[in-house]
Structure formats: C-alpha cells, structure tokens
Amino acid sequence: VYPFAPKQTGNRFTISAPQIRFTNFDIEKAIKNNYFEFNEINITHPNIGIEVNDSVKGDKLEFAKNLNLFPFVEPYVNKIKVNKLQLQNVDLNFNWFEKELIDKQFNLDFNEINIAEDAKSKNILNSKEFEISTTNLKTKSKNGFYEFAADSLIYNSEKHNTIFKNIKIIPLFTPDEFHKKIEFQADYLQSTTDFIELKGVDENKWFKQNILEASALVIGNSELDIFRNKRLPFNTKQRPPWPQDLLKEIKQSFTFDSVILLPSVLKYNELLDISEQPGFIEFNDLTFTTGKVSNIAEVIQQNPNLEIDASAKLYNQGLLNILVNFNLSSPTYKHTLVGNLEPMELKPLNSILEKSTPITIESGRLNRLDFNLTFSENSSNGELFMGYDNFKISILEHNLEGIKRSKFASFWANKMVLNSKSPKGNILLPTTIYYERDEQRSIINYWWKSFFTGSKETIGLKPGKSK
C-alpha cells in the first residue's frame, strides 16, 4: 500500500509485506454470508512507514481505540473475524515532522479481532487486546563506561503492563581501566535483573500529559556487584545528592503507587592498602516495598512521606529488617531509620573486617540489635540496643613472613579495652548515638557511620571520625 501524495505533503502511511499466511479460512461462510473468518493471519517481515507532516489535534489514542472499522469494510464484506493476527519482525520507521522517532524492528499481535455491524470497537483494529514486543535493546551511559541491555520489551494492552526481560548493566572497561579513567574513588558496577515490570500503566496519561503512571514498578530477582578501589584518592569536592533531589532530577514525570524489589543479592567489595584481596559485605534475599513514589511536585505535596520497608539476610545468616521514612518536603532532608538484626554469629564479619583493619573476630554471637535513628541535613541522633556475648578478637601483624596473631596485643584488647559481652548485667540499656554528617559522603555512608558510632561505643571503643 503506497500513498499517491508526494513526500512532505500531509500525513503518509505505507506498508509492504512479502508474505501473508491465512489459517482456517471458512470459505463456505464467505460464499454464503460474506463472512470472512480466520483462526490466524500471519504477516511476515512487513515494512511500515509513518510520516506526520500536518498538525495533529485531539486525543489520537482514544480515536484509534474507538474507531469503528465496519463502515470502511461494509461495501465489501458483512463481517471480518480473526482469532489472532500476527505481524512478525515488523520494520517500523516513524517520522514526526521530518524527525525520526522510531526505527526499530518489533512484533505486533492482535487477539480476537471482530469487525461487524453489531460489534463495538474496544481497542485498536476492533481487537480485544494487542501486544507489542521487540528484542535486543541496547544503549550506553552518557559517560561511555557502561552498556545497558535488555533481551526484550513487551507491552500488553489488556493487562496494561510493560515488561523488560533479562536486563544487564555491563561495564565496558576492566576495573583497572575504569579506575584509571576516573582517577578518584568511584563505584564499579555490574548487575543482572530477571525482569522489570510496570503494572497498571495509564496509557491516557502517557499520551495526553507525558506522565508515566503505574500501580506498581516491580523489579525481579537481581544480582548487583559493586567494587570500589579505596587506594585511589578521594574526591573531596564531591557532594553526593540526597535521594529527594535525585527524584526531582529525573526528567520523565512519573508516579508509581509502589516499587517492589523481589529477592535479590547485593555484594559490596572494597580494596584497601592492608590486603591485596578486597573485603566484602553481602546481603542475600534483599527485598523492599515502597509507598507512592513520584517526582511531580503536586503529588509530593499530597504524599510527602515516602516509606521503604526492606529486609535482607546479612551474609545469608541474620535477617536485617529496616523501615525508612523520608519526608520529601522537608527542607532539612529529615528522615528516620528504624530496624533490627536477628541473632547471628559474628565471625562472618571477618570478610570485610580483616581486609580493612588488622583485626579478626575469634568468637562472638549477636543476641539483639535494635536501632532507631533520626537524620537531618547536618547530624543524626538516636538509640542503639546491642546485646552479644563471648566476643573475642585477635590483633593481626603483617610482616615479610605473612600474617600472624599478636598474643600480647590481642590479650590487651580483649581484657583491657573491649567489652566481651553486653549487657554486663541483666538489663540491656541503649547506647545514645550522635553523629555529624560528612557532606562529601553518600547517604549510605551517613547511615553506616551513625550506626557504627553507637556500635563502637557499645563494645568499648571511644567514638571517632573514621572515614
């Protein structure tokens, strides 16, 4: 199908297809009743071109959905019924006022098309539902360090959902090459995610107001690996943004009633001078659920409190539960962090401790850990309940012969400095926490240092400004 009108004149539509396959055509109904019914129509490798050169007025989505096609086919047939219409490997070229918007290959499926005098249109092409899918999606980050890829993208009109499958963040450089280019300390990322799904998408708001609104954003099982080389200099000029500001910086307007992360794994690795191997901390079965999330000012004013309910197994052992509450309208970035860690052995912490300090935990069991913290732009305060027993460490000495335990230093630390158990009596009293924020550091560092300040005081160490 080709238009007679020349290019750049009006709106043009062209389509070509090398092959169309019809399945289960009822020829008897066609001859007797002029009914054209098919179980399936398969159009292979069609080429569709759309050029919009005239002004477009009105709601084109509603027009397309409610367009009754029967008056167009009535001179030729009494009914057209297709159980399934498949357009496979469609080459779509969409130009809007000479600007190319889409040049992509995809698949298009329509279910239960019914064009007849007594059939009202419920969807495009008088279909019950349609599905658009495409594969092999790839793009690069602005700085050229990463490739973002997805195996496929599927949109379903009946379910009002959009789903990306098998998403990956792929570094384009090795860790050494990456850090040579960055020069300062920076997180080196790689991740895989089974799927990301937008549920309950409001298509009308998308087309009319360019607002992405959905009932839920669901992030499937993921594995995120983060590496930081702390041997590199720290960028003292950096000022990491707050989550509240990051939301506002997203150009695409959006509102999600909730964001859900399915059980995932997060591993953070850091390399310091003390060891040639990075230390790591790992969270297994990491999940979270949020309340309404938006970057639209009016929506934030109506829903200023963003709640995040998260849990994870620390080193696949003790279950950590955290409830974060952000006041998105607070000028001082006020938010709270309440949580607890279930009982676990302390020796797994050596995975990060031995690679960052000359200390190893010989024994110890955490019996109780509860915390309640309030954060603002400049400082945090709160309480920490930390109960444990049989806590013993060894001080490590590094020399040419390797790593050895210092008996004297270990004895002094265990007997004279550290508390081997908490509480010493029958009543577990809280440790008061106060920590002044380092504006050069991220919010995660802010949380961790606030919590660590209370932990050090509980085990007998004097508070200090450790980086």
Coordinates of C-alpha atoms in Angstrom, one line a residue, residues 24-301:
N24 CA -8.5 -22.0 8.8
F25 CA -10.4 -19.7 6.4
D26 CA -14.1 -20.7 6.3
I27 CA -14.8 -20.4 2.6
E28 CA -18.4 -21.6 3.0
K29 CA -19.3 -18.7 5.3
A30 CA -17.6 -16.3 2.9
I31 CA -19.6 -17.5 -0.1
K32 CA -23.0 -17.8 1.7
N33 CA -22.9 -14.9 4.2
N34 CA -20.0 -12.8 3.0
Y35 CA -18.3 -13.6 6.4
F36 CA -14.5 -13.6 6.4
E37 CA -13.4 -15.6 9.4
F38 CA -9.8 -16.8 10.1
N39 CA -8.2 -18.6 13.0
E40 CA -4.9 -16.9 12.3
I41 CA -3.3 -14.4 9.9
N42 CA 0.4 -14.2 9.9
I43 CA 2.2 -11.4 8.2
T44 CA 6.0 -11.9 7.9
H45 CA 8.6 -9.1 7.7
P46 CA 6.2 -6.3 6.9
N47 CA 7.6 -2.8 6.4
I48 CA 5.6 0.1 7.8
G49 CA 6.4 3.7 7.3
I50 CA 4.5 6.6 9.0
E51 CA 5.2 10.3 8.3
V52 CA 3.4 13.0 10.2
N53 CA 3.7 16.4 8.5
D54 CA 0.4 18.1 9.4
S55 CA -0.7 19.3 12.8
V56 CA -2.3 16.6 14.9
K57 CA -5.3 17.6 17.1
G58 CA -7.4 15.7 19.6
D59 CA -6.8 12.5 21.5
K60 CA -5.4 10.2 18.9
L61 CA -5.2 7.2 21.3
E62 CA -8.9 7.4 22.1
F63 CA -9.7 7.9 18.4
A64 CA -7.7 4.9 17.4
K65 CA -9.2 2.7 20.1
N66 CA -12.8 3.7 19.4
L67 CA -12.5 3.8 15.7
N68 CA -15.2 1.6 14.2
L69 CA -13.8 -0.1 11.1
F70 CA -17.1 -1.6 9.9
P71 CA -18.1 1.4 7.7
F72 CA -14.8 1.0 5.8
V73 CA -15.3 -2.7 5.1
E74 CA -19.1 -2.7 4.7
P75 CA -19.1 -2.2 0.9
Y76 CA -17.1 -5.4 0.6
V77 CA -17.9 -7.8 3.5
N78 CA -20.5 -8.3 6.2
K79 CA -18.0 -9.4 8.9
I80 CA -14.3 -9.9 9.5
K81 CA -13.3 -12.1 12.4
V82 CA -9.7 -13.0 13.2
N83 CA -8.8 -15.0 16.3
K84 CA -5.2 -14.0 16.0
L85 CA -3.3 -11.5 13.8
Q86 CA 0.4 -11.7 14.0
L87 CA 2.9 -9.2 12.4
Q88 CA 6.3 -10.7 12.8
N89 CA 9.6 -8.8 12.5
V90 CA 7.9 -5.5 11.6
D91 CA 10.3 -2.8 10.4
L92 CA 8.7 0.4 11.6
N93 CA 10.0 3.8 10.6
F94 CA 8.1 6.7 12.3
N95 CA 8.9 10.3 11.3
W96 CA 7.4 13.3 13.1
F97 CA 7.8 16.5 11.1
E98 CA 10.9 15.1 9.4
K99 CA 12.4 13.9 12.8
E100 CA 12.9 10.2 13.1
L101 CA 11.2 8.9 16.3
I102 CA 11.3 5.2 15.8
D103 CA 13.4 3.0 13.6
K104 CA 13.1 -0.4 15.2
Q105 CA 12.1 -4.0 14.4
F106 CA 9.3 -5.5 16.6
N107 CA 6.4 -7.9 16.7
L108 CA 2.7 -7.0 16.9
D109 CA 0.0 -9.4 17.9
F110 CA -3.8 -8.8 17.9
N111 CA -6.3 -11.1 19.6
E112 CA -10.0 -11.6 18.8
I113 CA -10.5 -9.0 16.1
N114 CA -14.2 -8.6 15.3
I115 CA -15.4 -6.1 12.7
A116 CA -19.1 -6.3 12.2
E117 CA -22.3 -4.1 12.3
D118 CA -23.2 -5.2 15.8
A119 CA -19.6 -5.2 17.2
K120 CA -18.3 -2.1 19.0
S121 CA -14.6 -1.3 19.0
K122 CA -12.9 -1.8 22.4
N123 CA -9.3 -1.5 21.1
I124 CA -7.2 -0.8 18.1
L125 CA -8.4 -2.7 15.0
N126 CA -11.5 -3.8 16.8
S127 CA -9.4 -6.2 18.8
K128 CA -9.9 -7.5 22.4
E129 CA -6.2 -6.9 23.1
F130 CA -2.9 -6.3 21.3
E131 CA 0.7 -6.9 22.3
I132 CA 3.9 -5.1 21.1
S133 CA 7.3 -6.7 21.6
T134 CA 10.8 -6.0 20.5
T135 CA 14.2 -7.6 21.2
N136 CA 17.9 -6.8 21.7
L137 CA 17.6 -3.4 23.3
K138 CA 20.9 -1.7 24.0
T139 CA 22.2 1.8 24.9
K140 CA 25.3 3.3 26.5
S141 CA 25.6 5.5 29.5
K142 CA 26.4 9.2 28.9
N143 CA 30.0 8.8 30.1
G144 CA 30.5 5.7 27.9
F145 CA 31.5 3.5 30.8
Y146 CA 28.5 1.1 30.7
E147 CA 26.1 -0.6 28.3
F148 CA 22.5 -1.1 29.4
A149 CA 20.9 -4.1 27.7
A150 CA 17.6 -6.0 27.7
D151 CA 16.6 -9.1 25.8
S152 CA 13.1 -8.0 25.1
L153 CA 10.4 -5.4 25.8
I154 CA 6.7 -6.3 25.8
Y155 CA 3.6 -4.1 26.1
N156 CA 0.1 -5.7 26.6
S157 CA -3.0 -3.6 26.2
E158 CA -5.3 -5.9 28.1
K159 CA -3.0 -6.2 31.1
H160 CA -1.9 -2.6 30.8
N161 CA 1.6 -3.7 31.6
T162 CA 5.1 -3.2 30.2
I163 CA 7.9 -5.6 30.9
F164 CA 11.6 -5.7 30.2
K165 CA 13.3 -9.1 30.4
N166 CA 16.8 -10.0 31.3
I167 CA 18.3 -6.6 32.0
K168 CA 22.0 -6.1 32.4
I169 CA 24.4 -3.4 33.3
I170 CA 27.6 -4.3 31.6
P171 CA 30.9 -2.4 32.3
L172 CA 32.8 -1.6 29.0
F173 CA 36.1 -1.5 30.8
T174 CA 38.0 -3.7 33.2
P175 CA 38.2 -2.4 36.9
D176 CA 41.8 -1.2 36.3
E177 CA 40.9 0.6 33.1
F178 CA 37.8 2.1 34.7
H179 CA 39.7 3.5 37.7
K180 CA 42.5 4.9 35.5
K181 CA 39.9 6.9 33.7
I182 CA 38.0 8.0 36.8
E183 CA 41.2 8.8 38.9
F184 CA 39.1 9.2 42.1
Q185 CA 37.3 6.6 44.1
A186 CA 34.1 5.5 42.3
D187 CA 31.8 2.5 42.4
Y188 CA 32.4 0.0 39.6
L189 CA 29.0 -1.7 38.9
Q190 CA 27.7 -4.8 37.1
S191 CA 24.3 -6.3 37.5
T192 CA 21.7 -8.7 36.1
T193 CA 17.9 -8.5 36.6
D194 CA 15.4 -11.1 35.5
F195 CA 12.7 -8.5 34.6
I196 CA 11.4 -5.1 35.3
E197 CA 7.6 -4.7 35.0
L198 CA 5.3 -1.7 35.0
K199 CA 1.9 -2.8 36.2
G200 CA -1.4 -0.9 35.6
V201 CA 0.0 1.6 33.2
D202 CA -2.3 4.6 32.5
E203 CA -1.9 5.0 28.7
N204 CA -4.1 8.0 28.5
K205 CA -1.9 10.0 30.9
W206 CA 1.2 8.9 29.0
F207 CA -0.2 10.2 25.6
K208 CA -2.1 13.2 26.9
Q209 CA 0.3 14.5 29.6
N210 CA 3.5 12.6 29.0
I211 CA 3.3 11.3 32.6
L212 CA 4.3 7.7 33.3
E213 CA 1.8 6.5 35.9
A214 CA 1.5 2.9 37.0
S215 CA 0.1 0.9 40.0
A216 CA 3.5 -0.7 40.6
L217 CA 7.1 -0.9 39.4
V218 CA 8.2 -4.5 40.1
I219 CA 12.0 -5.3 39.9
G220 CA 12.6 -9.0 39.5
N221 CA 15.4 -11.1 41.1
S222 CA 18.6 -9.2 40.7
E223 CA 22.3 -9.6 41.4
L224 CA 24.3 -6.4 41.9
D225 CA 28.0 -6.4 42.4
I226 CA 29.8 -3.1 43.5
F227 CA 33.5 -2.7 43.7
R228 CA 35.4 0.3 45.0
N229 CA 39.2 0.8 44.9
K230 CA 39.9 2.8 48.1
R231 CA 43.6 3.0 47.3
L232 CA 42.7 5.8 44.9
P233 CA 42.4 9.4 46.2
F234 CA 39.1 10.5 47.5
N235 CA 37.3 13.4 45.6
T236 CA 36.9 16.0 48.4
K237 CA 35.0 18.2 46.0
Q238 CA 32.1 15.8 45.5
R239 CA 28.7 16.5 47.1
P240 CA 26.5 13.4 46.7
P241 CA 22.9 14.4 46.1
W242 CA 20.1 13.4 48.5
P243 CA 17.5 10.8 47.3
Q244 CA 14.9 13.6 47.4
D245 CA 17.0 15.7 44.9
L246 CA 17.7 12.6 42.7
L247 CA 13.9 12.1 42.3
K248 CA 13.5 15.7 41.1
E249 CA 16.3 15.5 38.7
I250 CA 14.6 12.7 36.7
K251 CA 13.3 14.4 33.5
Q252 CA 10.5 12.0 32.8
S253 CA 7.5 12.8 35.0
F254 CA 6.3 9.6 36.8
T255 CA 4.1 8.3 39.6
F256 CA 4.2 4.7 40.9
D257 CA 1.8 3.6 43.7
S258 CA 4.6 1.3 44.9
V259 CA 8.0 0.0 44.0
I260 CA 8.8 -3.6 44.7
L261 CA 12.1 -5.5 44.7
L262 CA 11.9 -9.3 44.6
P263 CA 14.5 -11.4 46.5
S264 CA 18.0 -10.2 45.2
V265 CA 21.7 -10.3 46.1
L266 CA 23.8 -7.2 46.8
K267 CA 27.5 -7.6 47.2
Y268 CA 29.8 -4.6 48.0
N269 CA 33.6 -5.1 47.7
E270 CA 36.3 -2.6 48.6
L271 CA 40.1 -2.8 48.2
L272 CA 42.3 -1.1 50.7
D273 CA 46.1 -1.0 51.4
I274 CA 46.0 -3.7 54.1
S275 CA 45.3 -6.6 51.7
E276 CA 45.6 -7.5 48.1
Q277 CA 42.2 -9.0 48.2
P278 CA 39.1 -6.9 48.6
G279 CA 36.9 -7.2 51.6
F280 CA 33.2 -7.6 51.0
I281 CA 29.8 -7.4 52.7
E282 CA 26.9 -9.4 51.2
F283 CA 23.1 -9.1 51.5
N284 CA 21.1 -12.1 50.4
D285 CA 17.3 -12.3 49.9
L286 CA 17.2 -8.5 49.7
T287 CA 13.7 -7.2 49.2
F288 CA 11.9 -3.9 49.6
T289 CA 8.5 -2.3 49.1
T290 CA 7.7 1.4 49.0
G291 CA 4.7 3.6 49.2
K292 CA 3.8 6.0 46.4
V293 CA 6.9 7.4 44.6
S294 CA 6.8 10.4 42.3
N295 CA 8.9 13.3 41.1
I296 CA 5.8 15.5 40.4
A297 CA 5.6 18.5 42.9
E298 CA 1.8 18.3 43.3
V299 CA 1.9 14.6 44.0
I300 CA 4.8 15.0 46.5
Q301 CA 2.8 17.7 48.4

